Amino acid sequence: MLIIAERINASRKYIAHAIASGDRQFIQNEARVQDQAGADYIDVNAGVFVGEEKEKLEWVINTVQAVTEKPLCIDSPDPAVIQALVPLARKTPLINSITLEKTRLEGILPVARDQGAPLIALCQSEDTIAETAEDKVRLASQLVDIVTAAGIPLENLYIDPLVYPLATNTQSAKATLEAIDRIMREFPGIHTTCGLTNVSHGLPNRKLINRTFLVSAITCGLDSAILDPTDNHLYGALKAAQAITGKDDFCMDFITAHREGRLE
Amino acid sequence: MLIIAERINASRKYIAHAIASGDRQFIQNEARVQDQAGADYIDVNAGVFVGEEKEKLEWVINTVQAVTEKPLCIDSPDPAVIQALVPLARKTPLINSITLEKTRLEGILPVARDQGAPLIALCQSEDTIAETAEDKVRLASQLVDIVTAAGIPLENLYIDPLVYPLATNTQSAKATLEAIDRIMREFPGIHTTCGLTNVSHGLPNRKLINRTFLVSAITCGLDSAILDPTDNHLYGALKAAQAITGKDDFCMDFITAHREGRLE
């Protein structure tokens, strides 16, 4: 289970503030705690800085790389930002993300191919938000065709079927779960990923909903997630789900997490 | 999601003590708290009283029925006990349980048919403990054949595929999850049920493992479980799983449970 640590995202006000004020120590601490908490990739996003996203994200990348050996997940919808910044990554980064939008595909796929970088692909096109499992799988299938035709191996593709708030559609999480199950079966070797916070928008006890969705998604085959690994309740649910689904030999990871006080 | 409340089971020492000493108040309080916590059936078991199980269980049944309107789940492997006590239930009880053992089938199926009582059937025969998903589904299929041939509708059958400790077999929970998924797809109208505590035997943080297993099992289609509804963390996981899997319209049950302080 690949953990993409989500905290260094400028859509969070305190992160935007730290980036705007050049607070190296704050950003580096965010990187360090997520690294220590089990991140496999550290996501970096400066999308709110319209017009200066590239400069701000470059600063974040350099700031973060000074304190962690973990690879980055370079998070921008802008092909120009991806093109400029992926080469700055010391270790092959994860690219976050493409959709079926033509300009993103044309701008980002060559970089991913040339750098051998894995990439996240959202089940979303210019005109479609995929709400049903069928729509999500159909868009995933199109993404698979386009990405592999561009010379990128399926093993480097992380499909995010997206999840919409349960509060507005009771079936939204179920659609995502079914899509994960079908995508993992139909395209052996592919990966799936997902953010967790959207599902609980507008509901009470959001963290309970988020971690329950994570367990259900892992049960359906999800092998990567965008989350905050420093949340011990969430991390505990993840480790328990790995054990339950037969992916933790002798439950050693679970027992280790227990010994480290990471399960609650 | 049908909740079979598990606490009044004489394999728990404090319950055995209360039954042995005829402590009506204690047993009635156990019934009341489980009723109020959302039990659909109240399980009653006096199996440890060898030679006087029938008398003890009759006392428990009468004691419990004096304080709750909820139907009982009459829990004994002994056909003679089932035959004698099912008629004492004021509401049609759930019978817990049959296996593929001939004496249990011959003794219990006629009672279930004549009383129109639903029954739990364990994936277990005289000589087989079903460890793999294949074995569990094969035994479930045999149970379906035998039970329906006896004139009992599929809708009255609750298959328990059983789960064995993860600590001794990393794949044990996964086998049960796959069996639940396959049984629910192959026999439309059937039900599945499961106890949760076995899976975590020998591990730390057992309650975390138990409730994670419950979420995974609900994701795979489990529609009933034998559990302690007064455990709010477990109840919260159950309600969240119902919402995630699209079985809680507008998340109203989840929001109600939140308002009642039942989610944590």
Coordinates of C-alpha atoms in Angstrom, one line a residue:
Chain A
M1 CA 0.0 0.0 0.0
L2 CA 1.6 3.2 -1.2
I3 CA 1.0 6.2 1.0
I4 CA 1.0 9.6 -0.7
A5 CA 1.3 12.1 2.1
E6 CA -1.2 15.0 1.4
R7 CA -0.4 17.7 3.9
I8 CA 1.9 20.1 1.9
N9 CA -1.0 21.4 -0.2
A10 CA -1.5 25.1 -0.5
S11 CA -5.3 24.6 -0.5
R12 CA -4.7 24.3 3.2
K13 CA -4.5 27.8 4.6
Y14 CA -1.6 27.3 7.0
I15 CA 0.4 25.7 4.2
A16 CA -0.4 28.6 1.8
H17 CA 0.7 31.0 4.5
A18 CA 3.9 29.2 5.1
I19 CA 4.7 29.2 1.4
A20 CA 3.8 32.9 1.0
S21 CA 6.0 33.9 3.9
G22 CA 8.9 31.6 2.9
D23 CA 8.7 29.7 6.2
R24 CA 11.2 26.9 5.4
Q25 CA 11.1 25.5 8.9
F26 CA 7.3 25.0 8.9
I27 CA 7.3 23.3 5.5
Q28 CA 10.3 21.1 6.4
N29 CA 8.6 20.1 9.6
E30 CA 5.5 19.1 7.6
A31 CA 7.8 17.0 5.3
R32 CA 9.6 15.4 8.2
V33 CA 6.6 14.3 10.2
Q34 CA 4.9 12.8 7.2
D35 CA 8.2 11.0 6.2
Q36 CA 8.5 9.6 9.7
A37 CA 4.8 8.6 9.8
G38 CA 5.3 6.3 6.8
A39 CA 4.8 8.4 3.7
D40 CA 6.1 6.7 0.5
Y41 CA 5.7 10.0 -1.5
I42 CA 5.4 13.5 -0.2
D43 CA 2.8 15.5 -2.2
V44 CA 3.7 19.1 -3.0
N45 CA 1.1 21.5 -4.3
A46 CA 1.1 25.3 -4.7
G47 CA -1.9 25.6 -7.0
V48 CA -3.5 28.5 -5.2
F49 CA -0.7 30.8 -6.3
V50 CA -2.1 31.7 -9.7
G51 CA 0.5 33.2 -11.9
E52 CA 3.4 32.2 -9.7
E53 CA 2.6 28.6 -9.1
K54 CA 5.9 27.5 -10.8
E55 CA 8.2 29.6 -8.6
K56 CA 6.4 28.8 -5.4
L57 CA 6.3 25.1 -6.1
E58 CA 10.0 25.1 -7.1
W59 CA 10.7 26.7 -3.7
V60 CA 8.6 24.0 -1.9
I61 CA 10.4 21.2 -3.8
N62 CA 13.8 22.5 -2.9
T63 CA 12.8 23.1 0.7
V64 CA 11.3 19.7 1.1
Q65 CA 14.1 17.8 -0.6
A66 CA 16.6 19.4 1.9
V67 CA 15.1 17.3 4.7
T68 CA 13.7 14.1 3.3
E69 CA 14.9 11.3 1.1
K70 CA 11.3 10.3 0.2
P71 CA 10.4 10.9 -3.4
L72 CA 7.9 13.7 -4.2
C73 CA 4.5 13.7 -5.7
I74 CA 4.4 16.8 -7.9
D75 CA 0.9 18.0 -7.9
S76 CA -0.3 20.5 -10.5
P77 CA -2.9 20.5 -13.3
D78 CA -0.6 22.8 -15.4
P79 CA 1.6 20.9 -17.9
A80 CA 4.1 23.8 -18.0
V81 CA 4.6 23.5 -14.2
I82 CA 5.1 19.7 -14.5
Q83 CA 7.5 20.1 -17.4
A84 CA 9.6 22.6 -15.6
L85 CA 9.7 21.0 -12.2
V86 CA 9.8 17.2 -12.7
P87 CA 13.5 17.4 -13.7
L88 CA 14.2 19.1 -10.3
A89 CA 13.2 16.1 -8.4
R90 CA 16.1 14.2 -7.0
K91 CA 14.3 10.9 -7.1
T92 CA 11.8 9.9 -9.8
P93 CA 8.6 11.7 -8.7
L94 CA 5.0 10.7 -9.0
I95 CA 3.2 13.1 -11.3
N96 CA -0.2 14.3 -10.0
S97 CA -2.1 14.4 -12.4
I98 CA -3.5 13.9 -15.8
T99 CA -7.2 13.7 -16.8
L100 CA -8.6 13.1 -20.3
E101 CA -8.2 16.8 -21.1
K102 CA -6.1 17.1 -24.2
T103 CA -3.8 19.9 -23.1
R104 CA -2.9 18.0 -20.0
L105 CA -2.3 14.7 -21.9
E106 CA -0.2 16.4 -24.5
G107 CA 1.9 18.4 -22.0
I108 CA 2.4 15.7 -19.4
L109 CA 2.6 12.3 -21.0
P110 CA 5.9 13.0 -22.8
V111 CA 7.5 14.1 -19.5
A112 CA 6.2 11.0 -17.7
R113 CA 7.5 8.8 -20.5
D114 CA 10.9 10.5 -20.7
Q115 CA 11.5 10.6 -17.0
G116 CA 10.1 7.1 -16.4
A117 CA 7.8 8.7 -13.8
P118 CA 4.6 7.1 -12.6
L119 CA 1.5 9.2 -12.9
I120 CA -1.9 9.7 -11.4
A121 CA -4.8 9.8 -13.8
L122 CA -8.2 11.1 -12.7
C123 CA -11.4 9.6 -14.2
Q124 CA -12.5 13.0 -15.5
S125 CA -12.6 14.6 -19.0
E126 CA -13.4 18.0 -20.3
D127 CA -17.1 17.5 -20.3
T128 CA -17.7 14.5 -17.9
I129 CA -17.7 14.1 -14.2
A130 CA -17.9 10.3 -13.9
E131 CA -20.5 9.5 -11.2
T132 CA -21.4 5.9 -11.8
A133 CA -19.1 2.9 -11.7
E134 CA -19.7 2.4 -15.4
D135 CA -18.6 5.9 -16.3
K136 CA -15.5 5.7 -14.1
V137 CA -14.4 2.4 -15.7
R138 CA -15.1 3.7 -19.2
L139 CA -12.9 6.8 -18.6
A140 CA -10.3 4.6 -16.9
S141 CA -10.2 2.4 -19.9
Q142 CA -9.7 5.4 -22.2
L143 CA -6.9 6.6 -19.9
V144 CA -5.2 3.2 -20.1
D145 CA -5.4 3.2 -23.9
I146 CA -3.9 6.7 -24.2
V147 CA -1.2 6.3 -21.6
T148 CA 0.0 3.0 -22.8
A149 CA -0.1 4.2 -26.5
A150 CA 2.2 7.0 -25.3
G151 CA 4.8 4.4 -24.3
I152 CA 4.2 4.5 -20.6
P153 CA 3.9 1.0 -18.9
L154 CA 0.6 0.2 -17.2
E155 CA 2.6 -0.4 -14.0
N156 CA 3.3 3.4 -13.9
L157 CA -0.4 4.3 -14.0
Y158 CA -2.3 5.2 -10.9
I159 CA -6.0 5.6 -11.7
D160 CA -8.0 7.8 -9.3
P161 CA -11.7 7.0 -9.9
L162 CA -12.6 10.0 -7.7
V163 CA -15.2 10.0 -5.0
Y164 CA -17.9 12.6 -4.6
P165 CA -19.7 13.5 -1.3
L166 CA -22.0 10.9 0.1
A167 CA -24.1 13.7 1.5
T168 CA -25.3 14.7 -2.0
N169 CA -25.4 11.1 -3.5
T170 CA -25.9 8.1 -1.3
Q171 CA -24.4 5.8 -4.0
S172 CA -21.3 7.9 -4.7
A173 CA -18.8 5.9 -2.6
K174 CA -20.3 2.6 -3.8
A175 CA -19.7 3.7 -7.4
T176 CA -16.0 4.4 -6.6
L177 CA -15.6 1.0 -4.7
E178 CA -17.1 -0.9 -7.7
A179 CA -14.9 1.0 -10.1
I180 CA -11.7 0.2 -8.0
D181 CA -12.7 -3.5 -8.0
R182 CA -13.4 -3.6 -11.8
I183 CA -10.3 -1.5 -12.8
M184 CA -8.0 -3.7 -10.7
R185 CA -9.5 -6.9 -12.2
E186 CA -9.6 -5.7 -15.8
F187 CA -6.1 -4.2 -16.0
P188 CA -3.7 -6.5 -14.1
G189 CA -0.6 -4.6 -13.1
I190 CA -2.3 -1.2 -12.9
H191 CA -2.6 0.8 -9.7
T192 CA -5.5 2.7 -8.2
T193 CA -5.4 5.6 -5.8
C194 CA -7.9 8.0 -4.2
G195 CA -8.2 10.9 -1.9
L196 CA -10.4 10.3 1.1
T197 CA -11.7 13.6 2.4
N198 CA -14.2 14.4 -0.4
V199 CA -16.5 11.5 0.5
S200 CA -17.4 12.9 3.9
H201 CA -18.0 16.5 2.8
G202 CA -21.1 17.8 4.6
L203 CA -21.3 14.9 7.1
P204 CA -20.5 14.8 10.8
N205 CA -17.7 12.5 12.1
R206 CA -15.8 13.1 8.8
K207 CA -12.7 11.2 9.9
L208 CA -14.8 8.1 10.7
I209 CA -16.3 8.2 7.3
N210 CA -12.9 8.8 5.6
R211 CA -11.2 5.9 7.3
T212 CA -14.2 3.5 6.8
F213 CA -14.1 4.4 3.1
L214 CA -10.3 3.6 3.1
V215 CA -11.0 0.2 4.6
S216 CA -13.7 -0.5 2.1
A217 CA -11.5 0.7 -0.8
I218 CA -8.6 -1.5 0.3
T219 CA -11.0 -4.4 0.5
C220 CA -11.9 -3.7 -3.2
G221 CA -8.2 -3.7 -4.2
L222 CA -7.1 -0.1 -3.8
D223 CA -3.3 -0.2 -3.5
S224 CA -2.4 3.5 -2.9
A225 CA -4.1 6.5 -1.2
I226 CA -3.6 10.2 -0.8
L227 CA -3.9 10.8 2.9
D228 CA -2.4 12.2 6.1
P229 CA -0.2 9.4 7.6
T230 CA 0.2 11.2 10.9
D231 CA -3.5 10.6 11.7
N232 CA -3.1 7.5 13.8
H233 CA -6.7 6.4 13.7
L234 CA -6.5 6.5 9.9
Y235 CA -3.1 4.8 9.9
G236 CA -4.4 2.1 12.2
A237 CA -7.4 1.5 9.9
L238 CA -5.0 1.2 7.0
K239 CA -2.7 -1.3 8.8
A240 CA -5.7 -3.3 10.0
A241 CA -7.2 -3.4 6.5
Q242 CA -3.9 -4.6 5.1
A243 CA -3.9 -7.4 7.7
I244 CA -7.5 -8.4 7.0
T245 CA -7.1 -8.5 3.3
G246 CA -4.1 -10.9 3.5
K247 CA -1.4 -8.4 2.6
D248 CA 0.5 -8.4 5.9
D249 CA 2.5 -11.6 6.4
F250 CA 2.1 -12.9 10.0
C251 CA 0.5 -9.5 10.7
M252 CA 4.1 -8.2 11.4
D253 CA 3.4 -4.7 10.1
F254 CA 0.3 -4.5 12.3
I255 CA 2.1 -5.7 15.3
T256 CA 5.0 -3.3 14.7
A257 CA 2.6 -0.4 14.3
H258 CA 1.0 -1.5 17.6
R259 CA 4.4 -1.5 19.3
E260 CA 5.1 2.0 18.0
G261 CA 1.8 3.3 19.4
R262 CA 0.6 4.1 15.8
L263 CA -2.8 2.3 15.9
E264 CA -4.8 4.8 17.9
Chain B
M1 CA -28.0 -4.9 8.5
L2 CA -29.3 -7.3 11.1
I3 CA -27.6 -7.1 14.4
I4 CA -27.5 -10.3 16.5
A5 CA -26.5 -9.2 20.0
E6 CA -23.9 -11.6 21.4
R7 CA -23.5 -10.8 25.1
I8 CA -25.8 -13.3 26.8
N9 CA -23.5 -16.2 26.1
A10 CA -22.5 -18.4 29.0
S11 CA -19.0 -18.9 27.5
R12 CA -18.5 -15.4 29.1
K13 CA -17.7 -16.1 32.7
Y14 CA -19.8 -13.3 34.2
I15 CA -22.8 -14.5 32.2
A16 CA -22.3 -18.1 33.3
H17 CA -22.0 -16.8 36.9
A18 CA -25.3 -14.9 36.6
I19 CA -27.1 -17.8 35.1
A20 CA -25.7 -20.3 37.7
S21 CA -26.8 -18.0 40.6
G22 CA -30.1 -17.1 39.0
D23 CA -29.3 -13.4 38.9
R24 CA -32.4 -12.2 36.9
Q25 CA -31.5 -8.5 37.2
F26 CA -28.1 -9.0 35.7
I27 CA -29.3 -11.0 32.7
Q28 CA -32.2 -8.6 32.2
N29 CA -29.9 -5.7 32.2
E30 CA -27.7 -7.4 29.6
A31 CA -30.9 -7.8 27.5
R32 CA -32.0 -4.3 28.0
V33 CA -28.7 -2.5 27.1
Q34 CA -28.4 -4.6 23.9
D35 CA -32.0 -3.9 23.0
Q36 CA -31.5 -0.2 23.4
A37 CA -28.2 -0.3 21.6
G38 CA -29.9 -1.5 18.4
A39 CA -30.0 -5.3 18.6
D40 CA -32.4 -7.0 16.1
Y41 CA -32.1 -10.4 17.9
I42 CA -30.8 -11.1 21.4
D43 CA -28.6 -14.3 21.3
V44 CA -29.1 -16.6 24.3
N45 CA -26.6 -19.4 25.0
A46 CA -26.1 -21.7 28.0
G47 CA -23.9 -24.2 26.3
V48 CA -21.4 -24.5 29.2
F49 CA -24.0 -26.1 31.5
V50 CA -23.4 -29.6 30.3
G51 CA -26.3 -31.9 31.3
E52 CA -28.5 -28.9 32.3
E53 CA -28.3 -26.7 29.2
K54 CA -32.0 -27.0 28.5
E55 CA -33.2 -26.0 31.9
K56 CA -30.7 -23.1 32.2
L57 CA -31.5 -21.8 28.7
E58 CA -35.2 -22.0 29.4
W59 CA -34.6 -19.8 32.4
V60 CA -32.6 -17.4 30.4
I61 CA -35.3 -17.2 27.7
N62 CA -38.0 -16.5 30.1
T63 CA -35.9 -14.0 32.0
V64 CA -34.9 -12.1 28.9
Q65 CA -38.4 -12.1 27.4
A66 CA -39.8 -10.4 30.5
V67 CA -37.9 -7.2 29.6
T68 CA -37.5 -7.1 25.8
E69 CA -39.8 -7.2 22.8
K70 CA -36.9 -8.1 20.6
P71 CA -36.9 -11.7 19.2
L72 CA -34.3 -14.2 20.5
C73 CA -31.5 -16.0 18.7
I74 CA -31.6 -19.4 20.4
D75 CA -28.0 -20.6 20.4
S76 CA -27.3 -24.3 20.9
P77 CA -25.7 -27.1 19.0
D78 CA -28.0 -29.6 20.6
P79 CA -31.1 -30.5 18.5
A80 CA -33.0 -31.5 21.6
V81 CA -32.5 -28.1 23.2
I82 CA -33.6 -26.3 20.0
Q83 CA -36.7 -28.6 19.7
A84 CA -37.7 -28.0 23.3
L85 CA -37.0 -24.2 23.5
V86 CA -37.9 -22.7 20.1
P87 CA -41.7 -23.1 20.9
L88 CA -41.1 -21.0 24.1
A89 CA -40.1 -17.9 22.1
R90 CA -42.8 -15.3 22.0
K91 CA -41.6 -14.0 18.6
T92 CA -40.2 -16.2 15.8
P93 CA -36.6 -16.8 16.9
L94 CA -33.5 -17.1 14.9
I95 CA -32.0 -20.6 15.3
N96 CA -28.2 -20.7 15.9
S97 CA -27.1 -23.1 14.4
I98 CA -26.9 -26.0 12.0
T99 CA -23.7 -27.4 10.4
L100 CA -23.5 -30.2 7.9
E101 CA -23.5 -32.7 10.8
K102 CA -26.3 -35.1 10.2
T103 CA -27.8 -35.2 13.7
R104 CA -28.0 -31.4 13.8
L105 CA -29.7 -31.3 10.4
E106 CA -32.2 -34.0 11.2
G107 CA -33.0 -32.6 14.6
I108 CA -33.2 -28.9 13.7
L109 CA -34.4 -28.5 10.1
P110 CA -38.0 -29.8 10.9
V111 CA -38.3 -27.3 13.8
A112 CA -37.1 -24.4 11.6
R113 CA -39.5 -25.4 8.8
D114 CA -42.5 -25.9 11.1
Q115 CA -41.9 -22.7 13.1
G116 CA -41.0 -20.7 10.0
A117 CA -37.8 -19.7 11.8
P118 CA -34.7 -18.4 10.1
L119 CA -31.5 -20.2 10.9
I120 CA -27.8 -19.8 10.9
A121 CA -25.8 -22.4 9.1
L122 CA -22.1 -22.7 9.7
C123 CA -19.7 -23.8 6.9
Q124 CA -18.5 -26.8 8.8
S125 CA -19.1 -30.5 8.5
E126 CA -18.3 -33.5 10.6
D127 CA -14.8 -33.8 9.1
T128 CA -14.1 -30.5 7.5
I129 CA -13.1 -27.1 8.8
A130 CA -13.4 -24.9 5.7
E131 CA -10.3 -22.7 5.5
T132 CA -10.3 -21.6 1.9
A133 CA -12.9 -19.5 0.1
E134 CA -13.5 -22.5 -2.2
D135 CA -14.2 -24.8 0.7
K136 CA -16.5 -22.4 2.4
V137 CA -18.5 -21.8 -0.8
R138 CA -18.7 -25.5 -1.4
L139 CA -20.1 -26.2 2.1
A140 CA -22.4 -23.2 1.7
S141 CA -23.8 -24.7 -1.5
Q142 CA -24.4 -28.1 0.2
L143 CA -26.2 -26.3 3.0
V144 CA -28.3 -24.4 0.6
D145 CA -29.3 -27.7 -1.2
I146 CA -30.2 -29.4 2.0
V147 CA -32.0 -26.6 3.7
T148 CA -34.1 -25.7 0.7
A149 CA -34.9 -29.4 0.0
A150 CA -36.2 -29.5 3.6
G151 CA -38.8 -26.9 2.6
I152 CA -37.1 -23.8 4.2
P153 CA -37.0 -20.8 1.9
L154 CA -33.5 -19.4 1.0
E155 CA -34.5 -16.1 2.6
N156 CA -34.5 -17.8 6.0
L157 CA -30.9 -19.0 5.6
Y158 CA -28.0 -17.1 7.2
I159 CA -24.8 -18.7 6.1
D160 CA -21.8 -18.1 8.5
P161 CA -18.7 -18.9 6.5
L162 CA -16.7 -18.7 9.8
V163 CA -13.4 -16.8 10.2
Y164 CA -10.3 -18.2 11.8
P165 CA -7.5 -16.3 13.5
L166 CA -5.3 -14.1 11.3
A167 CA -2.5 -14.8 13.7
T168 CA -2.3 -18.4 12.5
N169 CA -3.2 -17.8 8.9
T170 CA -2.6 -14.5 7.1
Q171 CA -5.2 -15.4 4.5
S172 CA -7.9 -16.5 6.8
A173 CA -10.0 -13.3 6.8
K174 CA -9.5 -12.9 3.0
A175 CA -10.9 -16.4 2.5
T176 CA -14.0 -15.4 4.5
L177 CA -14.4 -12.1 2.6
E178 CA -14.2 -13.9 -0.7
A179 CA -16.7 -16.5 0.5
I180 CA -19.2 -13.8 1.6
D181 CA -18.9 -12.1 -1.8
R182 CA -19.4 -15.3 -3.8
I183 CA -22.2 -16.6 -1.6
M184 CA -24.2 -13.4 -1.8
R185 CA -23.8 -13.3 -5.6
E186 CA -24.4 -17.0 -6.3
F187 CA -27.6 -17.3 -4.1
P188 CA -29.7 -14.2 -4.5
G189 CA -32.0 -13.8 -1.5
I190 CA -29.7 -15.6 0.9
H191 CA -28.1 -13.9 4.0
T192 CA -24.7 -14.1 5.4
T193 CA -23.6 -13.6 9.0
C194 CA -20.4 -13.9 11.0
G195 CA -19.0 -13.5 14.5
L196 CA -16.1 -11.0 14.6
T197 CA -13.9 -11.9 17.6
N198 CA -12.3 -15.0 16.3
V199 CA -10.4 -13.2 13.6
S200 CA -8.3 -11.2 16.0
H201 CA -7.4 -14.0 18.4
G202 CA -3.7 -13.7 19.5
L203 CA -3.3 -10.2 18.1
P204 CA -3.0 -6.8 19.9
N205 CA -5.7 -4.1 19.4
R206 CA -8.2 -6.8 18.8
K207 CA -11.2 -4.4 18.7
L208 CA -9.5 -2.5 15.8
I209 CA -9.1 -5.8 13.9
N210 CA -12.6 -6.8 14.7
R211 CA -14.3 -3.6 13.5
T212 CA -12.0 -3.4 10.4
F213 CA -13.0 -7.0 9.5
L214 CA -16.7 -5.9 9.9
V215 CA -16.3 -3.0 7.5
S216 CA -14.5 -5.3 5.0
A217 CA -17.2 -7.9 5.3
I218 CA -20.0 -5.4 4.9
T219 CA -18.2 -4.1 1.8
C220 CA -18.3 -7.7 0.4
G221 CA -22.0 -8.0 1.1
L222 CA -22.4 -9.3 4.7
D223 CA -25.9 -8.4 5.8
S224 CA -25.9 -9.6 9.4
A225 CA -23.4 -10.0 12.2
I226 CA -23.1 -11.4 15.7
L227 CA -21.6 -8.6 17.8
D228 CA -21.9 -6.4 20.8
P229 CA -24.0 -3.4 19.8
T230 CA -23.1 -1.5 22.9
D231 CA -19.5 -1.1 21.7
N232 CA -19.8 2.4 20.2
H233 CA -16.6 2.2 18.1
L234 CA -17.9 -1.0 16.5
Y235 CA -21.4 0.4 16.1
G236 CA -19.9 3.5 14.5
A237 CA -17.8 1.4 12.1
L238 CA -21.0 -0.5 11.2
K239 CA -23.0 2.7 10.6
A240 CA -20.2 4.2 8.6
A241 CA -19.9 1.1 6.5
Q242 CA -23.6 1.1 5.8
A243 CA -23.3 4.7 4.5
I244 CA -20.2 4.0 2.4
T245 CA -21.8 1.0 0.7
G246 CA -24.9 2.9 -0.3
K247 CA -27.3 1.3 2.2
D248 CA -28.1 4.4 4.2
D249 CA -30.4 6.8 2.3
F250 CA -29.2 10.4 2.7
C251 CA -26.9 9.0 5.5
M252 CA -29.8 9.5 7.9
D253 CA -29.0 6.5 10.1
F254 CA -25.4 7.7 10.3
I255 CA -26.4 11.3 11.2
T256 CA -28.9 9.9 13.8
A257 CA -26.3 7.8 15.4
H258 CA -24.0 10.8 15.5
R259 CA -26.7 12.9 17.3
E260 CA -27.2 10.1 19.8
G261 CA -23.5 10.0 20.5
R262 CA -23.3 6.4 19.2
L263 CA -20.3 6.8 16.8
E264 CA -17.4 6.9 19.2

